[in-house]
Structures are given as structure tokens and as C-alpha cells.
Tab-separated table of C-alpha atoms in Angstrom:
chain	number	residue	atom	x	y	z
L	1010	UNK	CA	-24.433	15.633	-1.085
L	1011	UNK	CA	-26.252	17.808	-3.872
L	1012	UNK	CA	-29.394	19.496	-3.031
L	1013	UNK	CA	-31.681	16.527	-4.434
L	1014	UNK	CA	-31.647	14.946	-0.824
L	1015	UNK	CA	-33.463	17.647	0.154
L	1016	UNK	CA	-37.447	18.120	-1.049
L	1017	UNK	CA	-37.099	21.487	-3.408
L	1018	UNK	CA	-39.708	23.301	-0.807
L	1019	UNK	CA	-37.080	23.008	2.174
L	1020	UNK	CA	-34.310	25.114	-0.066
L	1021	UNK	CA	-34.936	28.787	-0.623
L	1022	UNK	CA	-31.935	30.704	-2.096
L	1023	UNK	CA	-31.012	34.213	-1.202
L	1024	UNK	CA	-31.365	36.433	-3.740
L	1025	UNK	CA	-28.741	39.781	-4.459
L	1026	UNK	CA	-30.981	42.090	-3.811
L	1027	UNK	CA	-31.818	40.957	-0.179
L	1028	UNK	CA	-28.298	41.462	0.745
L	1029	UNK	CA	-27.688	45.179	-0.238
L	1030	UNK	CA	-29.870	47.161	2.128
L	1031	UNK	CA	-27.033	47.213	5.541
L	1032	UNK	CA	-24.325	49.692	4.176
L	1033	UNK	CA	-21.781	49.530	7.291
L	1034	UNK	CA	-18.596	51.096	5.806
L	1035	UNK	CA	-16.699	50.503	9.171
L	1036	UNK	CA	-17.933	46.902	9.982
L	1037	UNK	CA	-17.069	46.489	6.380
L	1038	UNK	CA	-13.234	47.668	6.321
L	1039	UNK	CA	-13.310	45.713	10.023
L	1040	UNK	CA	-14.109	42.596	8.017
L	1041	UNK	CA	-11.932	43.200	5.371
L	1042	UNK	CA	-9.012	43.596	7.270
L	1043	UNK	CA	-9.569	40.358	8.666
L	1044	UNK	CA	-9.923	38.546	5.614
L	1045	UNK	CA	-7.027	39.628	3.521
L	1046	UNK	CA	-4.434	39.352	6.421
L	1047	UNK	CA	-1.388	37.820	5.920
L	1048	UNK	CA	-0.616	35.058	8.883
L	1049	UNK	CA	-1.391	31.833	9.091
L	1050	UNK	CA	-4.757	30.426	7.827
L	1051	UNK	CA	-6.328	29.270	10.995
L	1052	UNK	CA	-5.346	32.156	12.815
L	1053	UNK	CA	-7.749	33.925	10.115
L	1054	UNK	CA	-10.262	31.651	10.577
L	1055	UNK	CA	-10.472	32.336	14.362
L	1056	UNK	CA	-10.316	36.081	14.310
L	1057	UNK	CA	-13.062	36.112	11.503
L	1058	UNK	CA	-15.282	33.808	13.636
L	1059	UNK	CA	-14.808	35.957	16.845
L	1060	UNK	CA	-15.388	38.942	14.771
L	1061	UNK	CA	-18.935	37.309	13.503
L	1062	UNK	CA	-19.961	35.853	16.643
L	1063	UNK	CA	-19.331	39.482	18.240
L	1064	UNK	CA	-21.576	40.869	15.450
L	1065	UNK	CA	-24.229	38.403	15.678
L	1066	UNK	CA	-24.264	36.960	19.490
L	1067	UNK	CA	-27.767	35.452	19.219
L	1068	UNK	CA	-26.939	32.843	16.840
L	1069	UNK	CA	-24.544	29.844	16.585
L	1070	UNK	CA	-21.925	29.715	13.808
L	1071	UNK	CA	-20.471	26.947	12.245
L	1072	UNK	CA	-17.233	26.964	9.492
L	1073	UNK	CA	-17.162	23.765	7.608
L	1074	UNK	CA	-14.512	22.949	4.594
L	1075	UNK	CA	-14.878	20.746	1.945
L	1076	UNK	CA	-13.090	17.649	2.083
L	1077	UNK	CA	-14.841	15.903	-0.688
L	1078	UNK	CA	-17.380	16.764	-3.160
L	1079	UNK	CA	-20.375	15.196	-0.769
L	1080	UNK	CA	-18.470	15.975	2.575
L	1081	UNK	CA	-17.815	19.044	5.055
L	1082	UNK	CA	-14.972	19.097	8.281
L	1083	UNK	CA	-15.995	20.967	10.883
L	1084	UNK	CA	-12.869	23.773	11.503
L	1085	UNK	CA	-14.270	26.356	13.937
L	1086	UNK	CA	-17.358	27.590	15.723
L	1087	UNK	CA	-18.801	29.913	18.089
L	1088	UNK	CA	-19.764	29.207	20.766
L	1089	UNK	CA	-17.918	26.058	20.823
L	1090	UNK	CA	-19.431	22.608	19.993
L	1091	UNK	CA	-18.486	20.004	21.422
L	1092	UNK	CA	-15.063	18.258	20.113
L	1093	UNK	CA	-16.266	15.110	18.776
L	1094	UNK	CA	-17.986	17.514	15.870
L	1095	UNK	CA	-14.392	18.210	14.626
L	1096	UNK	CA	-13.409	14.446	14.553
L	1097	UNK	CA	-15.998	13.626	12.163
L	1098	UNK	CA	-17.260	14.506	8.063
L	1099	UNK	CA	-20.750	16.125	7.553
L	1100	UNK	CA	-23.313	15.701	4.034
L	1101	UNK	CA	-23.416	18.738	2.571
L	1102	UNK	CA	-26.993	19.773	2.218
L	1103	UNK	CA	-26.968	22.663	-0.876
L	1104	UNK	CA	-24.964	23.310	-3.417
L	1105	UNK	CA	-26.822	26.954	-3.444
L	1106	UNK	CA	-24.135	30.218	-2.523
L	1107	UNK	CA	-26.665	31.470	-0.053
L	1108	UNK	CA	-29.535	30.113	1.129
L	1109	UNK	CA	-31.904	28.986	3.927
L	1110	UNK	CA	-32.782	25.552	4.510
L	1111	UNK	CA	-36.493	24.779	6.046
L	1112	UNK	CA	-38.090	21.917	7.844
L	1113	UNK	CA	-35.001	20.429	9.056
L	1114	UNK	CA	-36.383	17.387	11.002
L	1115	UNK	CA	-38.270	16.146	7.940
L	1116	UNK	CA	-34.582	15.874	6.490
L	1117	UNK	CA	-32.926	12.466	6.938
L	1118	UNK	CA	-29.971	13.659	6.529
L	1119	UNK	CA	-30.117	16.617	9.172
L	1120	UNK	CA	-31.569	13.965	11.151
L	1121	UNK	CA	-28.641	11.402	11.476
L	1122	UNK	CA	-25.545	13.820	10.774
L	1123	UNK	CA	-26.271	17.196	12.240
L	1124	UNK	CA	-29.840	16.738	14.555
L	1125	UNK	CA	-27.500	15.968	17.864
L	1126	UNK	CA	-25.210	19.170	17.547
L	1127	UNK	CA	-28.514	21.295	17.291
L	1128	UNK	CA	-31.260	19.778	18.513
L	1129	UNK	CA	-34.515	21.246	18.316
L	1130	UNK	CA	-33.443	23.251	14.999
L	1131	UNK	CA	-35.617	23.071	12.390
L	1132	UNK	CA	-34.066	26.237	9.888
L	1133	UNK	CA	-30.543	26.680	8.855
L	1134	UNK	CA	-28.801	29.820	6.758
L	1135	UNK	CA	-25.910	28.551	4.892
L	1136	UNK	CA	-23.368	30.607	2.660
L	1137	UNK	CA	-20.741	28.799	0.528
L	1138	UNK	CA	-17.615	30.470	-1.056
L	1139	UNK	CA	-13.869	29.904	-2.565
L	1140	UNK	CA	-11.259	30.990	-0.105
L	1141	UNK	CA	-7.564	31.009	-1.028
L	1142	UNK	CA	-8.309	27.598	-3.163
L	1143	UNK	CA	-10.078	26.206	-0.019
L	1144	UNK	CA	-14.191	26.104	-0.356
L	1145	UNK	CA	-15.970	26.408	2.819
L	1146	UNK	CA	-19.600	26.936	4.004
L	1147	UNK	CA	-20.818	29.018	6.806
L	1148	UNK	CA	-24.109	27.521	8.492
L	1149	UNK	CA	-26.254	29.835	11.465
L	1150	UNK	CA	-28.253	28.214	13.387
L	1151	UNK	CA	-31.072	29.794	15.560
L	1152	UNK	CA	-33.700	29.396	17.264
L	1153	UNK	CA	-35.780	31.815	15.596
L	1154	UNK	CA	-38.734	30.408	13.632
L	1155	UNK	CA	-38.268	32.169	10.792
L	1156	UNK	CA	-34.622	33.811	10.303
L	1157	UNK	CA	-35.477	35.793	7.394
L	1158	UNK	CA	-36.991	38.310	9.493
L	1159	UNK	CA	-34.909	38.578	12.200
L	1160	UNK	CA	-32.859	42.071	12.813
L	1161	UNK	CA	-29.573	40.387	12.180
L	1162	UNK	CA	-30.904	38.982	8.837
L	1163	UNK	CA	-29.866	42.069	6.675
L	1164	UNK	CA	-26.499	42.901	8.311
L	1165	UNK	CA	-25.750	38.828	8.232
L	1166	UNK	CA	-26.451	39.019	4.339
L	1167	UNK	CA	-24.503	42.294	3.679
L	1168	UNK	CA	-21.543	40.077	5.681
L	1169	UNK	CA	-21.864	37.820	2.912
L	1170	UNK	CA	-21.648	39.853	-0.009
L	1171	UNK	CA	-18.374	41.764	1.633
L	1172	UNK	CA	-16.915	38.084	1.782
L	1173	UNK	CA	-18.261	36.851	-1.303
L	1174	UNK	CA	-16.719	40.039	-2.658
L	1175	UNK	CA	-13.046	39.400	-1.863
L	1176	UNK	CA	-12.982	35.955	-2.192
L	1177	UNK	CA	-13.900	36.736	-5.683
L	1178	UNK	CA	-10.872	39.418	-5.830
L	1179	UNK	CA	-8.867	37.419	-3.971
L	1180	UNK	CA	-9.325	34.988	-6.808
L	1181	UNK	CA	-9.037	37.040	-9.533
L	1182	UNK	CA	-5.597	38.093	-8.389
L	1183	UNK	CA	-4.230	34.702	-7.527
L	1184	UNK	CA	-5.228	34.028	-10.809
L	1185	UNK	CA	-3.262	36.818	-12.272
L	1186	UNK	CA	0.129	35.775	-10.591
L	1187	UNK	CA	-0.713	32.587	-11.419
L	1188	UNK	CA	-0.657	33.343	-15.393
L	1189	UNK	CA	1.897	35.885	-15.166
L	1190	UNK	CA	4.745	33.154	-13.217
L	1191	UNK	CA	3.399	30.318	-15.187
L	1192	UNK	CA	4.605	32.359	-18.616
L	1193	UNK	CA	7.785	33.848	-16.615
L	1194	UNK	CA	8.547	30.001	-15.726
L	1195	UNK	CA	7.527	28.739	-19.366
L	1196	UNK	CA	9.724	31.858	-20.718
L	1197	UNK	CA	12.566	30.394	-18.552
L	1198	UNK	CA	12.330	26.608	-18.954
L	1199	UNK	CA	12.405	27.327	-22.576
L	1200	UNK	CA	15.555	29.088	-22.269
L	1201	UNK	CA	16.703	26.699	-20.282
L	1202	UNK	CA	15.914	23.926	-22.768
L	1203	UNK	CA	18.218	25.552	-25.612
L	1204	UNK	CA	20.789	25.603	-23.536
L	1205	UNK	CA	20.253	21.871	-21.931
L	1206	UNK	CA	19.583	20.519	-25.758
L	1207	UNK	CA	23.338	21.925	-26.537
L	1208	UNK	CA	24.919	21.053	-23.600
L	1209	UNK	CA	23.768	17.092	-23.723
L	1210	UNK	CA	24.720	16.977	-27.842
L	1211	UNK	CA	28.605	18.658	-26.914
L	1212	UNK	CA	28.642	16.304	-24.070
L	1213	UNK	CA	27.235	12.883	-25.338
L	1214	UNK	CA	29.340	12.949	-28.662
L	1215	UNK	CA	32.540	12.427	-27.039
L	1216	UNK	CA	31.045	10.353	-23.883
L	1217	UNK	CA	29.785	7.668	-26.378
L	1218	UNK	CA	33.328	7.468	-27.464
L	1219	UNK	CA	34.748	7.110	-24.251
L	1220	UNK	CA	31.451	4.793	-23.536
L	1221	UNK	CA	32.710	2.833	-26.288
L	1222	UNK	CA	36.222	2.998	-25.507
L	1223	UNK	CA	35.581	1.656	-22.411
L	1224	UNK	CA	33.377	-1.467	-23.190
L	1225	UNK	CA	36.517	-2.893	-25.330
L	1226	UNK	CA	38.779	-2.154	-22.612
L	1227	UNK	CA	36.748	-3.716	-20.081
L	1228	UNK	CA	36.022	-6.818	-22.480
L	1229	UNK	CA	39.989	-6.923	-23.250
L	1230	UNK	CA	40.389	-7.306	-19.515
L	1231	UNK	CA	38.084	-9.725	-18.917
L	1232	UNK	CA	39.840	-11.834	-21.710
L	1233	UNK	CA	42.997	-11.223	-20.237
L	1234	UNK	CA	41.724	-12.944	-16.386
L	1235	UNK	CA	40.526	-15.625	-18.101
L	1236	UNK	CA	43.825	-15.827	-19.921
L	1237	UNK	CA	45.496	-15.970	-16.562
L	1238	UNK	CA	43.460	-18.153	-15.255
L	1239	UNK	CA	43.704	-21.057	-17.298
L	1240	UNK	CA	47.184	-20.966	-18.051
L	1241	UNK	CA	47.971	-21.230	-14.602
L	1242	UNK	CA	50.421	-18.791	-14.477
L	1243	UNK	CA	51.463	-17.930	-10.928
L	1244	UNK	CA	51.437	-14.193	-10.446
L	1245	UNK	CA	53.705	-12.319	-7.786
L	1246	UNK	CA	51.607	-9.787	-5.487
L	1247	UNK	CA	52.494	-6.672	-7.654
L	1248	UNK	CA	50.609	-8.161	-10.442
L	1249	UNK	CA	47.849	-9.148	-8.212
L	1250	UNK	CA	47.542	-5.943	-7.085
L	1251	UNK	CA	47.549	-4.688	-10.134
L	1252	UNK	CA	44.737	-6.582	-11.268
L	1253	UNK	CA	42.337	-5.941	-9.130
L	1254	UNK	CA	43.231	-2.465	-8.626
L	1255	UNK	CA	42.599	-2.658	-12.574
L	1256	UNK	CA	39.401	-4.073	-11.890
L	1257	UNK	CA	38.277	-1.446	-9.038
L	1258	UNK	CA	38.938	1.048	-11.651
L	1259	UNK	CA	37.132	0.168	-14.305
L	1260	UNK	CA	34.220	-0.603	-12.079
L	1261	UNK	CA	34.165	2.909	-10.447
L	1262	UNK	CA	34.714	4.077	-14.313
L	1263	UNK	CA	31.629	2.850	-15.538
L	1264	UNK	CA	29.656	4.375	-12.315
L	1265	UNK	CA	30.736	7.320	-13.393
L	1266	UNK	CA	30.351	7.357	-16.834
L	1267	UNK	CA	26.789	6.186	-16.090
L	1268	UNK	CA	26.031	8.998	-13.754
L	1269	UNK	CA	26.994	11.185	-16.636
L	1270	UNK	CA	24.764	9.985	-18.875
L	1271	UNK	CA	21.519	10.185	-16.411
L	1272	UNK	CA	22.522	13.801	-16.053
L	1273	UNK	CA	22.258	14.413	-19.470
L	1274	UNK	CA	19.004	12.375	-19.740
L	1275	UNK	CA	18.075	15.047	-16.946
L	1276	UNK	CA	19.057	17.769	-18.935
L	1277	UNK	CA	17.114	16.392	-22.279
L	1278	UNK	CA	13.663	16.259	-20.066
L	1279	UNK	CA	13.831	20.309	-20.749
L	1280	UNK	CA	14.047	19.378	-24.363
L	1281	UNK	CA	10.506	18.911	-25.539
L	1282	UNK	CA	11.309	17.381	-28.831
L	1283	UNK	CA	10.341	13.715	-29.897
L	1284	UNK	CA	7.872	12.528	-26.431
L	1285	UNK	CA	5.414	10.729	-28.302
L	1286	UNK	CA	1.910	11.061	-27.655
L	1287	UNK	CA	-0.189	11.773	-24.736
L	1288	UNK	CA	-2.374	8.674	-24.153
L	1289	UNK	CA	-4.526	6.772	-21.498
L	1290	UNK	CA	-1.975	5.103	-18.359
L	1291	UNK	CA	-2.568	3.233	-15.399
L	1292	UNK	CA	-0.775	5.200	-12.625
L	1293	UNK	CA	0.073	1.754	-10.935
L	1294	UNK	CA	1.958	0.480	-13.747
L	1295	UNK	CA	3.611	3.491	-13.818
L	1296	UNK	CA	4.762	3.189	-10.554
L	1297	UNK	CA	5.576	-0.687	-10.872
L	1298	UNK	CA	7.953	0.261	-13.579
L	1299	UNK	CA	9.802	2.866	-12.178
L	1300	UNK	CA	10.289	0.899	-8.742
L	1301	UNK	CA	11.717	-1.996	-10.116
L	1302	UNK	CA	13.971	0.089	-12.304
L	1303	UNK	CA	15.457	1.244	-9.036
L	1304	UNK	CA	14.737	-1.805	-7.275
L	1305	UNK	CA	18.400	-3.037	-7.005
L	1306	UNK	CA	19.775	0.773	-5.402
L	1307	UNK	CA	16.545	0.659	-3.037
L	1308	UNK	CA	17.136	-3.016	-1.649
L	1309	UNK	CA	20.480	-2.050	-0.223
L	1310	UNK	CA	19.573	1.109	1.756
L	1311	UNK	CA	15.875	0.822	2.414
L	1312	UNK	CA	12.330	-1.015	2.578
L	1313	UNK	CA	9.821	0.471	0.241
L	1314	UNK	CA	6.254	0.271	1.653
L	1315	UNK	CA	3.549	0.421	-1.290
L	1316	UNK	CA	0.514	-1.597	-1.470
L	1317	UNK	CA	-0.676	-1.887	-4.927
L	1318	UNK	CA	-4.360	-0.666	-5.454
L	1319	UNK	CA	-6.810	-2.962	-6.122
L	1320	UNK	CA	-8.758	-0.232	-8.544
L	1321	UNK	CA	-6.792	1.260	-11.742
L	1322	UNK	CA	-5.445	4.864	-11.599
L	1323	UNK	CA	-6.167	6.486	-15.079
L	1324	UNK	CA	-4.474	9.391	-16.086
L	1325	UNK	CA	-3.831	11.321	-19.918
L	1326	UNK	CA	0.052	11.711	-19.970
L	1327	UNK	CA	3.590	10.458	-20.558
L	1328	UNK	CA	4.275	7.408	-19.425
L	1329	UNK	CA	7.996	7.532	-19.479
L	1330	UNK	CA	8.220	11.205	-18.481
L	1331	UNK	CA	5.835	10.276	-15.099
L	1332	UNK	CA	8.205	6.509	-14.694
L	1333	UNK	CA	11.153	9.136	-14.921
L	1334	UNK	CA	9.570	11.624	-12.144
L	1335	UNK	CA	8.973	8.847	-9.746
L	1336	UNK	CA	12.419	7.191	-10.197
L	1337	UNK	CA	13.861	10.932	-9.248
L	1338	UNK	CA	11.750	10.932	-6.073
L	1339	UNK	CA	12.664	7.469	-5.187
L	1340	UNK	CA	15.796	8.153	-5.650
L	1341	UNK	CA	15.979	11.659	-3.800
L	1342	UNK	CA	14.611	9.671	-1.242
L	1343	UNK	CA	17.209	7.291	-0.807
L	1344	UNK	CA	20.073	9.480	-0.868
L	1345	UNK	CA	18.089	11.435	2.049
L	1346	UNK	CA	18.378	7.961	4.199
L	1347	UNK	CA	21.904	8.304	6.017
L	1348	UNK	CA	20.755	4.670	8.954
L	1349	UNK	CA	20.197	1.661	8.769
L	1350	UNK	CA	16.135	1.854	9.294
L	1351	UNK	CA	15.305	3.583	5.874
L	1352	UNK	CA	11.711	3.090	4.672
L	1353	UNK	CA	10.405	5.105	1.787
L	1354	UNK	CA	6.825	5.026	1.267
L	1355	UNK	CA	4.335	5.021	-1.542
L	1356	UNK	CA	0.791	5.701	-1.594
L	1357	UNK	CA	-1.902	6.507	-4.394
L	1358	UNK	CA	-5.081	7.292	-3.718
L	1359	UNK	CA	-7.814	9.184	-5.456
L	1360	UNK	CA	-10.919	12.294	-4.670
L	1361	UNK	CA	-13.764	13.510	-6.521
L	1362	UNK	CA	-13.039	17.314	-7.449
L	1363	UNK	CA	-15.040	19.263	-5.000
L	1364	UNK	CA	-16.306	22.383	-7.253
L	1365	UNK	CA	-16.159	19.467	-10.812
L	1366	UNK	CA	-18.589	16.535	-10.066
L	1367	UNK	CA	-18.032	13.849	-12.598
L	1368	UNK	CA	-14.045	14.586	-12.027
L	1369	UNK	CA	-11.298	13.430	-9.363
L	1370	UNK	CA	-8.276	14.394	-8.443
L	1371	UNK	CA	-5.142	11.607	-8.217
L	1372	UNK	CA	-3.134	11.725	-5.192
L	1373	UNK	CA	0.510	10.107	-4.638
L	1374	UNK	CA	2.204	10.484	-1.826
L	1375	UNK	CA	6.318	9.315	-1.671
L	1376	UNK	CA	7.310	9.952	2.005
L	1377	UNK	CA	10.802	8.653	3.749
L	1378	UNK	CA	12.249	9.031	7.042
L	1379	UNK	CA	15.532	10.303	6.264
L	1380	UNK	CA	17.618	13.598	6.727
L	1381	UNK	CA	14.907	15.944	5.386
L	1382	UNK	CA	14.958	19.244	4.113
L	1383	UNK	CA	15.708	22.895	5.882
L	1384	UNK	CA	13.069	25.208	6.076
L	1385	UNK	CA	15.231	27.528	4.362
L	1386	UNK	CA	15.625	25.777	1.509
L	1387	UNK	CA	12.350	25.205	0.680
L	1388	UNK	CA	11.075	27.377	-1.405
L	1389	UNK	CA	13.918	27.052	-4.274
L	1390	UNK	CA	13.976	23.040	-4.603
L	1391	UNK	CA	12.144	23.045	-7.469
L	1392	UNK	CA	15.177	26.031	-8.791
L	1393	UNK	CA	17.208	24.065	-12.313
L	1394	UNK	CA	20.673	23.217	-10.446
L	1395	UNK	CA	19.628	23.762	-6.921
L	1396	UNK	CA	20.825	21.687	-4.779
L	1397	UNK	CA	21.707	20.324	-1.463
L	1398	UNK	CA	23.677	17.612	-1.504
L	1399	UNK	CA	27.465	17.328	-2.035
L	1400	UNK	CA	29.216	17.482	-5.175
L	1401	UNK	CA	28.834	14.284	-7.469
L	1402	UNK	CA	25.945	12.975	-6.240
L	1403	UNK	CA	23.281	14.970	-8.018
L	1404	UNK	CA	22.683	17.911	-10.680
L	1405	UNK	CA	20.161	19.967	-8.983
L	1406	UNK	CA	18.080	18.860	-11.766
L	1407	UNK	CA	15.605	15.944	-10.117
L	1408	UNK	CA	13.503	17.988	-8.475
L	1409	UNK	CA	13.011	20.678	-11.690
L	1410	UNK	CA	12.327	18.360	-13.796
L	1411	UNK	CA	9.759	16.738	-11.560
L	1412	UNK	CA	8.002	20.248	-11.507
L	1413	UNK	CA	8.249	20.639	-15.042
L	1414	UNK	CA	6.633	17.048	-15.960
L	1415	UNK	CA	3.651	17.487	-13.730
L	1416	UNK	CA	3.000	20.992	-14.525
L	1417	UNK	CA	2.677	19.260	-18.281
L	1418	UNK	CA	0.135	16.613	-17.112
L	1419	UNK	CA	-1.778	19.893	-15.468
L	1420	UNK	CA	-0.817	18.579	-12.016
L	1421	UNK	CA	0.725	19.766	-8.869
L	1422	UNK	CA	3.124	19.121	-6.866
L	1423	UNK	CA	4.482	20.230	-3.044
L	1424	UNK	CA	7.091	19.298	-0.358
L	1425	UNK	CA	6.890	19.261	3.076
L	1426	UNK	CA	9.755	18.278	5.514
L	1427	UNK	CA	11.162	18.463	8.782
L	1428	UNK	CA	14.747	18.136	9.238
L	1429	UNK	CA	16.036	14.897	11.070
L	1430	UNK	CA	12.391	13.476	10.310
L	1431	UNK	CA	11.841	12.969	6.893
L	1432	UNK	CA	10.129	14.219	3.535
L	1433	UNK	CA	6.644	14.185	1.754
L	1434	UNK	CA	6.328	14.766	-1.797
L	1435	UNK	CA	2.458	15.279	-2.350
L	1436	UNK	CA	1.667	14.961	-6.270
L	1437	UNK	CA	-2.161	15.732	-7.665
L	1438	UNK	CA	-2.852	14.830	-11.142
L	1439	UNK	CA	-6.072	15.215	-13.013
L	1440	UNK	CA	-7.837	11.669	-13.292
L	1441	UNK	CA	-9.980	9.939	-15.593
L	1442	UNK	CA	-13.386	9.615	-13.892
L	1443	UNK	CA	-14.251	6.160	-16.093
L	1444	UNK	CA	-12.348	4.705	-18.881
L	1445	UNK	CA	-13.211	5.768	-22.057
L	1446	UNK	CA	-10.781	4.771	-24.544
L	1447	UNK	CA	-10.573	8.737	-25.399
L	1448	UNK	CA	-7.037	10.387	-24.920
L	1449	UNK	CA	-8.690	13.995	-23.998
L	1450	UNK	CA	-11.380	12.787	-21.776
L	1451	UNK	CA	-11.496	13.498	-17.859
């Protein structure tokens, strides 16, 4: 919710220069230490609060993060509000890094999301800043008429700076491993393509021989049942035998010369010759088409849940290179499923970018209930030829490729899985905020 909900009086923003007069070298390291720790996020979270509420008893302290571009969670606080605060989203009342927020009550917005946590209140300090890709805002609340001139005031604002500070580092150096993996991984999928563009032309020269070979052998059989059967020729059982064993064979012949050739088709994704152009696509045809492309594998081992959106999906890309990412996920998925009660399912949903208003973020989630993942194996998935299932049924190239193709459409994507309960592929994509016929807008 941007700051024009509030009248402009009610909003006055910290400046710099009231935020350098509290040099605490110890309290600083102290809160350092805390914020650059390795462990698990929300264990952060709670030491930092305990550390602040320590610092600054007198006042209560609320950690909010974003979960839209117009609404706050509450995470933590201290002291404790009650729980019902945590089960619910909040407006977000400035857009401002740092600033205090006057006259509360005459605020409808205070007044019907935030007046019965802190009744009574009628200032608020709040300081926003990037954490680890997470945005969050800090709000005090006390009872103090006027908190700029409390004793706490200066140290509070010094606090902020020190955290504003390393997120900022923090930043720059995800940043910087960011660019420097994103070339390494560039350096080696282009590599990798040289070697996948001469592999698939030595291997589909000769296959579409044998492909050929094959459909005139299959067609010469077919001839020669239909041969047999209307001459009426009575066969002994070795001959029977024969031909269906015949038959068997030349069935399980063509599955595998097929599965060859969608491992090369794998290998030619690395190839970036010849894709077209990028253009305007509905994500839910996208999706359509892939499914029913594997709608015939799916039907026999599982139910696919996916409701159809009512509201189009835009997105600048491939259209065949995202149908081809979703028919590898759909597909990992179903080989996952080893019972009877196999559901994979499908769901697209979209966000407005929290720090990019005008922008939003598209979501799709594929999710099954099958043998999942190990933990082990989790952080080299998305490794060319890494793999965990047994020999012939995939490449170790699904999951690569997946990674590459989004990466392209300046996306993301993540697993998470628990073994013996299933797995989530999360994809984000860049979306089209309105359609406007342009190929490069967003």
C-alpha cells in the first residue's frame, strides 16, 4: 500500500545524518555477528530480535516480510503479540527506508489493520531493507509522544544504518557470485552444447536409417498377417509363436528407438541454433499442449489435477522450449510414482513484484506424491547427466535442460522433496503486467 494512503504530513523520513551520532563499535560487531551468521533463517531472525529487544526494552518490535507488493506477514516480535497477528497480511503504510509515521488514528488504514495490536498508538518508526532476497520492515511502537526525542532514538537509528549497511554488502556479494557462476555455467553449457550438437548429428544419421529400416520391416510384417489371415492357412504353434514373438519385438523396437531419439532432442536443447523468435505466449496454452502431448503415458499411471485459469498468463519466450520443460517435469513426475494412487499436480498462479510495481512475477507449481528425492542429491539435479534413476529410463538430461530454458526466459527455478512423500518443482517467470502486443515489454 504506497504512501498515498497516508496524508503527506503523517510521513516524515529519516534523514542520514540523524543516524550517525551513536558510534558503538561493540554493539556494532554484536549486531553484525548476528546478521551474517550462517544457520537457518529464522533462527537469525530470533536472535536478532532478542538482541534488539535487549537493546531497546521500552519499546515493542515488530518484523514484517513482504508477501506482496501492498502486503506485510508478521514473522517475529518482542514481546510477543498475540498469535492471530501471524495468521494474517498487513497494508504496508510507506514505501520510505526509514521513517516515522504520525497521527496514527486519523489513518484508516492503521485503524482497521493494525489499531487492535497497539491500541492507543498514535506514532510508529518503521525501517525497510533487502535481506538475503527477502524485503522486510521493522516497525517500533511506543508509547512515547514523540519518539524522535527519546534516548533510544539515536542508538535505534545507528542500528539501522549497521543493518542497512550489510544488507547492502550482503547484496553486493550475492550479486558477485551470482555473475561469476552464471558465466562459469554459461562457459560450461556452451561447452557442453558443442559436444551435444556432435553427438546428436553422429547419432541421428545412422538412427534414421535404422528408423527407416524399421518402418518397412514393420509394414512388411503387417502385410504378411494379413496375408495369413485371409488365406486361411492353419499355422502350427511354432509359427504362432513366432509371430507374435515377431510382433513383441518390433513393438519393444520402436520404444526404443523412440527413446533414442527424445534423448537426442534432449541433447539438441543445449544447441542454441535455429529457436525462432521470442514472442508474446499464454502460459496456459503452454501447459495445455504439453499435457496432452503426454496425456496417453499420464492416464495409465496417474490423475493430473490442474484447473485451468480463468485469466491469461503472458509471458516473452519460447513456446516450444517452455511445452518441452513442462513435458520433462510431467514426465519426471510420473516415473517418480511407483502405486497405484499417483496424482501429479499443476498450478499457475501469478504476484506483483514487490520492489517493481507495474510488474509480476508467474508462478507454476508441478507437485506429485511419488518416491521423491534424497536430500543428498539435491543440490546436483540440475548437474547435465545426473541422475537417479536406473539405466534406460532417463539421460540425466530433463532436469538440465529445464534449468537451462528458464534461466533463458530470466526465470527461476527450485526443488523441494521429501523422500517417500513426493516432489515440488517451483518455477518463477517474469510476466507481462497487460498485453501489449510488444515482444520486449513487461
Amino acid at each position: 500500500m504506497p504512501d498515498s494512503q497516508l496524508k503527506t504530513h503523517q510521513v516524515h523520513v529519516l534523514s542520514g545524518n540523524q543516524c550517525d551520532h551513536h558510534p558503538d563499535q561493540q554493539f556494532a560487531v554484536s549486531l553484525m555477528k548476528i546478521l551474517l551468521a550462517s544457520g537457518s533463517r529464522l533462527n537469525c531472525i530470533e536472535r536478532f530480535m532478542d538482541m534488539m529487544h535487549h537493546t531497546f526494552p521500552d519499546i515493542q518490535l515488530c518484523l514484517f516480510s513482504a508477501h506482496s507488493e501492498s502486503r506485510l506477514s508478521l514473522i517475529c516480535s518482542r514481546p510477543q503479540v498475540t498469535d492471530v497477528a501471524s495468521e494474517r497480511f498487513f497494508p504496508v503504510l510507506s514505501a520510505e527506508r526509514c521513517c516515522t509515521i504520525n497521527d496514527l488514528m486519523s489513518s484508516e488504514v492503521w485503524k482497521v489493520s493494525y489499531a487492535d495490536l497497539f491500541p492507543g498508538v498514535s506514532q510508529c518508526l518503521l525501517f525497510s531493507t533487502n535481506m538475503n532476497t527477502r524485503y522486510y520492515t521493522l516497525m517500533v511502537i511506543s508509547a512515547a509522544e514523540d519518539v524522535e526525542r527519546e534516548p533510544w532514538f539515536q542508538k535505534f537509528c545507528y542500528t539501522c544504518e549497521i543493518i542497512h549497511t550489510v544488507s547492502e554488502y550482503m547484496t553486493f556479494v550475492e550479486t558477485h557470485f551470482e555473475q561469476a557462476e552464471h558465466i562459469q555455467q554459461r562457459e560450461k553449457f556452451a561447452s557442453l552444447g558443442q559436444l551435444a550438437a556432435g553427438v546428436a548429428h553422429e547419432i541421428n544419421n545412422p538412427l534414421a536409417f535404422i528408423m527407416s529400416n524399421y518402418n518397412t520391416l514393420n509394414s512388411y510384417f503387417s502385410q504378411l498377417r494379413t496375408f495369413i489371415g485371409q488365406s486361411g492357412l492353419v499355422l502350427d504353434d511354432s509359427v504362432t509363436f513366432l509371430l507374435e514373438d515377431s510382433e513383441a519385438i518390433l513393438s519393444e523396437t520402436y520404444e526404443g528407438l523412440t527413446r533414442i531419439q527424445s534423448i537426442v532432442s534432449s541433447l539438441n536443447v543445449y544447441e542454441h541454433e535455429s529457436v525462432g523468435t521470442q514472442r508474446q505466449i499464454d502460459l496456459r496454452d503452454v501447459i495445455s499442449t504439453a499435457l496432452s502431448m503426454v496425456q496417453g503415458e499420464i492416464s495409465l499411471k496417474a490423475d493430473i489435477e490442474y484447473q485451468t485459469p480463468d485469466e491469461p498468463f503472458y509471458v516473452i519466450g519460447y513456446p516450444a522450449r517452455l511445452q518441452q520443460v513442462i513435458i520433462h517435469l510431467v514426465v519426471n513426475a510420473l516415473q517418480s510414482i511407483t502405486h497405484d494412487e499417483g496424482r501429479i499436480f499443476l498450478h499457475l498462479r501469478s504476484e506483483k513484484a514487490v520492489q517493481n510495481p507495474g510488474k509480476k512475477i508467474i508462478f507454476l507449481v508441478i507437485e506429485d506424491n511419488g518416491k521423491g528425492i534424497p536430500e543428498d542429491y539435491l543440490t546436483r539435479i540440475f548437474e547435465p547427466f545426473f541422475t537417479t534413476k536406473r539405466v534406460g529410463d532417463g539421460a540425466g538430461l530433463g532436469l538440465s535442460v529445464a534449468k537451462e530454458v528458464i534461466e533463458e526466459h530470466h526465470g527461476q527455478i527450485s526443488i523441494e522433496s521429501v523422500v517417500e512423500q513426493g516432489t515440488k518443482v517451483l518455477i518463477r517467470l517474469p510476466g507481462l503486467a497487460c498485453v501489449t502486443g510488444e515482444n520486449d515489454a513487461f
